Short mmCIF file of C-alpha atoms in Angstrom, two decimals:
data_model
loop_
_atom_site.label_atom_id
_atom_site.label_comp_id
_atom_site.label_asym_id
_atom_site.label_seq_id
_atom_site.Cartn_x
_atom_site.Cartn_y
_atom_site.Cartn_z
CA GLU A 46 -27.27 33.90 -71.91
CA THR A 47 -24.25 33.32 -69.66
CA GLY A 48 -22.61 36.70 -70.20
CA VAL A 49 -19.89 35.19 -72.39
CA THR A 50 -20.13 35.68 -76.15
CA GLN A 51 -18.11 34.04 -78.89
CA THR A 52 -17.76 34.83 -82.58
CA PRO A 53 -18.01 33.37 -85.07
CA ARG A 54 -20.33 30.53 -84.08
CA HIS A 55 -19.28 28.44 -87.07
CA LEU A 56 -16.04 28.53 -89.06
CA VAL A 57 -14.82 26.49 -91.99
CA MET A 58 -11.23 26.99 -93.02
CA GLY A 59 -8.58 25.43 -95.18
CA MET A 60 -5.29 24.23 -93.76
CA THR A 61 -3.43 27.23 -95.14
CA ASN A 62 -5.84 29.88 -93.85
CA LYS A 63 -5.36 32.23 -90.92
CA LYS A 64 -8.39 33.03 -88.80
CA SER A 65 -9.17 34.25 -85.30
CA LEU A 66 -11.79 33.32 -82.73
CA LYS A 67 -13.08 36.03 -80.45
CA CYS A 68 -14.47 35.83 -76.93
CA GLU A 69 -15.90 38.60 -74.78
CA GLN A 70 -17.16 38.38 -71.21
CA HIS A 71 -19.54 40.90 -69.66
CA LEU A 72 -19.31 39.56 -66.11
CA GLY A 73 -16.40 41.56 -64.72
CA HIS A 74 -14.33 38.39 -64.28
CA ASN A 75 -10.56 38.34 -64.00
CA ALA A 76 -9.77 34.97 -65.60
CA MET A 77 -10.47 33.60 -69.07
CA TYR A 78 -9.97 30.20 -70.65
CA TRP A 79 -9.91 28.38 -73.97
CA TYR A 80 -11.09 24.78 -74.15
CA LYS A 81 -11.26 22.32 -77.02
CA GLN A 82 -14.12 19.80 -77.15
CA SER A 83 -13.94 16.96 -79.66
CA ALA A 84 -16.72 14.44 -80.19
CA LYS A 85 -17.02 11.91 -77.34
CA LYS A 86 -14.00 13.38 -75.55
CA PRO A 87 -13.72 15.48 -72.40
CA LEU A 88 -13.16 19.19 -72.59
CA GLU A 89 -9.44 19.86 -72.93
CA LEU A 90 -8.08 22.95 -71.24
CA MET A 91 -5.85 24.81 -73.69
CA PHE A 92 -4.97 28.18 -72.16
CA VAL A 93 -5.63 30.07 -68.94
CA TYR A 94 -5.29 33.81 -68.45
CA ASN A 95 -5.41 35.28 -64.94
CA PHE A 96 -5.46 39.08 -64.79
CA LYS A 97 -4.47 39.15 -68.50
CA GLU A 98 -1.36 37.03 -67.85
CA GLN A 99 -1.12 33.59 -69.39
CA THR A 100 -0.68 31.09 -66.59
CA GLU A 101 -1.31 27.87 -68.44
CA ASN A 102 -0.38 26.52 -71.83
CA ASN A 103 -1.46 22.93 -71.79
CA SER A 104 1.04 21.64 -74.37
CA VAL A 105 -0.94 23.24 -77.17
CA PRO A 106 0.66 23.27 -80.66
CA SER A 107 2.05 26.61 -81.77
CA ARG A 108 -0.49 26.80 -84.60
CA PHE A 109 -2.87 27.99 -81.85
CA SER A 110 -1.88 31.40 -80.52
CA PRO A 111 -3.90 33.07 -77.75
CA GLU A 112 -4.12 36.79 -77.06
CA CYS A 113 -5.68 38.55 -74.09
CA PRO A 114 -5.56 42.34 -74.57
CA ASN A 115 -7.67 43.04 -71.48
CA SER A 116 -9.64 41.13 -68.88
CA SER A 117 -12.82 41.18 -70.98
CA HIS A 118 -11.50 39.96 -74.32
CA LEU A 119 -9.76 36.79 -75.42
CA PHE A 120 -8.69 35.73 -78.89
CA LEU A 121 -7.46 32.49 -80.38
CA HIS A 122 -5.45 32.98 -83.54
CA LEU A 123 -5.37 29.99 -85.86
CA HIS A 124 -2.92 29.24 -88.66
CA THR A 125 -1.94 26.17 -90.70
CA LEU A 126 -4.39 23.97 -88.84
CA GLN A 127 -4.86 20.25 -89.39
CA PRO A 128 -8.15 18.39 -89.99
CA GLU A 129 -7.83 16.85 -86.51
CA ASP A 130 -8.15 20.35 -85.08
CA SER A 131 -11.82 20.34 -86.09
CA ALA A 132 -13.79 20.64 -82.86
CA LEU A 133 -15.94 22.91 -80.72
CA TYR A 134 -13.81 25.65 -79.16
CA LEU A 135 -15.21 27.00 -75.94
CA CYS A 136 -14.29 30.14 -74.10
CA ALA A 137 -14.99 30.52 -70.40
CA SER A 138 -14.47 33.11 -67.68
CA SER A 139 -14.46 33.13 -63.90
CA GLN A 140 -13.76 35.34 -60.91
CA TYR A 141 -10.54 33.65 -59.84
CA LYS A 142 -9.34 33.92 -56.27
CA ALA A 143 -6.60 31.71 -54.85
CA GLY A 144 -7.96 29.05 -52.55
CA VAL A 145 -11.59 29.61 -53.57
CA PRO A 146 -13.53 27.12 -55.70
CA ASP A 147 -13.73 28.38 -59.25
CA THR A 148 -17.05 28.32 -61.09
CA GLN A 149 -16.66 28.87 -64.80
CA TYR A 150 -19.09 30.50 -67.22
CA PHE A 151 -18.93 29.26 -70.77
CA GLY A 152 -19.73 30.86 -74.08
CA PRO A 153 -21.71 29.03 -76.77
CA GLY A 154 -18.57 27.92 -78.59
CA THR A 155 -17.23 28.13 -82.13
CA ARG A 156 -17.72 25.03 -84.24
CA LEU A 157 -14.51 24.82 -86.30
CA THR A 158 -14.12 22.62 -89.36
CA VAL A 159 -10.70 22.33 -91.01
CA LEU A 160 -10.77 21.02 -94.56
CA SER B 211 -2.20 10.42 -64.21
CA GLN B 212 -5.37 12.11 -62.99
CA LYS B 213 -8.43 10.56 -64.57
CA ILE B 214 -12.18 11.14 -64.43
CA GLU B 215 -14.66 8.55 -65.66
CA GLN B 216 -18.30 9.00 -66.47
CA ASN B 217 -20.56 6.40 -68.04
CA SER B 218 -20.20 6.90 -71.77
CA GLU B 219 -23.46 5.13 -72.51
CA ALA B 220 -26.59 7.25 -72.60
CA LEU B 221 -28.99 6.93 -69.70
CA ASN B 222 -32.61 6.55 -70.77
CA ILE B 223 -35.31 6.97 -68.16
CA GLN B 224 -39.02 7.56 -67.96
CA GLU B 225 -40.41 10.94 -67.03
CA GLY B 226 -41.04 11.25 -63.30
CA LYS B 227 -38.31 8.78 -62.31
CA THR B 228 -35.03 9.64 -60.61
CA ALA B 229 -31.95 9.80 -62.81
CA THR B 230 -28.62 8.90 -61.21
CA LEU B 231 -25.34 9.70 -62.93
CA THR B 232 -21.90 8.56 -61.74
CA CYS B 233 -18.52 10.24 -61.73
CA ASN B 234 -15.45 8.25 -60.63
CA TYR B 235 -11.95 9.61 -60.33
CA THR B 236 -8.46 8.22 -59.77
CA ASN B 237 -5.12 9.68 -58.69
CA TYR B 238 -6.88 12.67 -57.21
CA SER B 239 -7.51 14.25 -53.86
CA PRO B 240 -9.86 17.00 -54.99
CA ALA B 241 -10.93 19.73 -52.62
CA TYR B 242 -14.24 20.00 -54.44
CA LEU B 243 -16.19 18.68 -57.40
CA GLN B 244 -18.58 20.39 -59.79
CA TRP B 245 -21.39 19.30 -62.10
CA TYR B 246 -22.28 21.06 -65.34
CA ARG B 247 -25.05 20.60 -67.88
CA GLN B 248 -24.38 20.85 -71.61
CA ASP B 249 -27.01 21.01 -74.33
CA PRO B 250 -26.13 20.17 -77.97
CA GLY B 251 -24.16 22.95 -79.64
CA ARG B 252 -23.92 24.96 -76.43
CA GLY B 253 -21.35 25.55 -73.74
CA PRO B 254 -21.59 23.85 -70.34
CA VAL B 255 -23.64 25.53 -67.62
CA PHE B 256 -22.67 25.25 -63.95
CA LEU B 257 -25.17 23.41 -61.74
CA LEU B 258 -23.69 22.45 -58.38
CA LEU B 259 -20.45 22.43 -56.41
CA ILE B 260 -19.71 20.13 -53.48
CA ARG B 261 -16.68 20.33 -51.19
CA GLU B 262 -14.69 17.39 -49.87
CA ASN B 263 -16.06 17.87 -46.37
CA GLU B 264 -19.68 17.85 -47.60
CA LYS B 265 -21.45 14.53 -48.06
CA GLU B 266 -24.45 15.87 -49.90
CA LYS B 267 -25.64 19.05 -51.62
CA ARG B 268 -29.13 19.86 -52.91
CA LYS B 269 -30.62 22.41 -55.26
CA GLU B 270 -34.30 22.09 -56.11
CA ARG B 271 -34.65 18.68 -57.83
CA LEU B 272 -30.89 18.13 -57.98
CA LYS B 273 -28.78 16.28 -55.41
CA VAL B 274 -25.06 15.59 -55.46
CA THR B 275 -23.12 13.27 -53.16
CA PHE B 276 -19.36 13.11 -52.74
CA ASP B 277 -17.64 10.03 -51.30
CA THR B 278 -13.89 10.66 -51.02
CA THR B 279 -13.31 7.10 -49.81
CA LEU B 280 -14.91 5.57 -52.89
CA LYS B 281 -13.56 8.43 -55.03
CA GLN B 282 -17.01 8.89 -56.47
CA SER B 283 -19.74 11.47 -56.91
CA LEU B 284 -23.36 10.72 -57.71
CA PHE B 285 -25.67 13.22 -59.37
CA HIS B 286 -29.41 12.72 -58.94
CA ILE B 287 -32.33 14.40 -60.68
CA THR B 288 -35.63 13.61 -58.99
CA ALA B 289 -39.01 13.79 -60.75
CA SER B 290 -37.16 14.00 -64.06
CA GLN B 291 -38.67 15.85 -67.00
CA PRO B 292 -37.98 15.72 -70.76
CA ALA B 293 -36.42 19.19 -70.39
CA ASP B 294 -33.71 17.58 -68.22
CA SER B 295 -32.42 15.74 -71.30
CA ALA B 296 -28.82 16.87 -71.83
CA THR B 297 -25.24 15.81 -71.25
CA TYR B 298 -24.01 16.15 -67.68
CA LEU B 299 -20.33 16.74 -66.98
CA CYS B 300 -18.44 16.40 -63.74
CA ALA B 301 -15.31 18.44 -63.17
CA LEU B 302 -12.51 18.37 -60.62
CA VAL B 303 -9.93 20.97 -59.87
CA SER B 304 -6.51 19.98 -61.11
CA SER B 305 -3.61 19.74 -58.72
CA GLY B 306 -2.12 22.52 -60.85
CA GLY B 307 -4.37 25.19 -59.46
CA TYR B 308 -7.82 26.10 -58.24
CA ASN B 309 -9.06 27.34 -61.59
CA LYS B 310 -7.68 24.55 -63.72
CA LEU B 311 -10.66 22.27 -64.10
CA ILE B 312 -10.44 18.76 -65.52
CA PHE B 313 -13.69 17.49 -67.00
CA GLY B 314 -15.13 14.06 -67.53
CA ALA B 315 -16.46 13.20 -70.99
CA GLY B 316 -20.03 13.46 -69.73
CA THR B 317 -23.08 11.23 -69.67
CA ARG B 318 -26.01 11.84 -71.97
CA LEU B 319 -29.37 11.70 -70.22
CA ALA B 320 -32.58 11.19 -72.20
CA VAL B 321 -35.88 11.53 -70.33
CA HIS B 322 -38.82 10.08 -72.23
CA PRO B 323 -42.45 11.20 -71.78
#
């Protein structure tokens, strides 16, 4: 276990559904991330939160909406998704400090299938 | 644009041999580079970090080299075991900030008994 948990582990949803992915880190870190991993492609950074403030939105469509209520929890709200959004969604956390190499701890991911 | 390339073909080796994986990058001047391991259906796990002023880093059976002239990192696993079978990802910090990592697509390693 890495200290980062994600629920649910698997999710199947229709294009008109609304669902949320949840991530929780038990490491006392101050930064959290959402990544998307599609088959045979590199991890794509979606959102970065430092000290609960969003510092990166990597041109992600508005049908993905992140929420970070505190430094331990991160959500990804999903609505009106497309089949091409099917992928493994990974949450990560780290102890971010400016100028210091950042090692990230990943959760097990949520395997999302959009029908 | 910044780009990281890892061999997309799987690497198959015999148990006990040394596995060598390659990570090449372009349009980068990274301060450091990281390697992660990812098992099927799981998130990546951090293995090693090497800074630009370090030529080599070791951890048990793992060794990483970093050649900023060639813009390349090599990842070695000595005395490989079937349990080393996984996908190995290299990651560089983006010019956008120290915690914005850009990952390669990874190379799948299969170690056969």
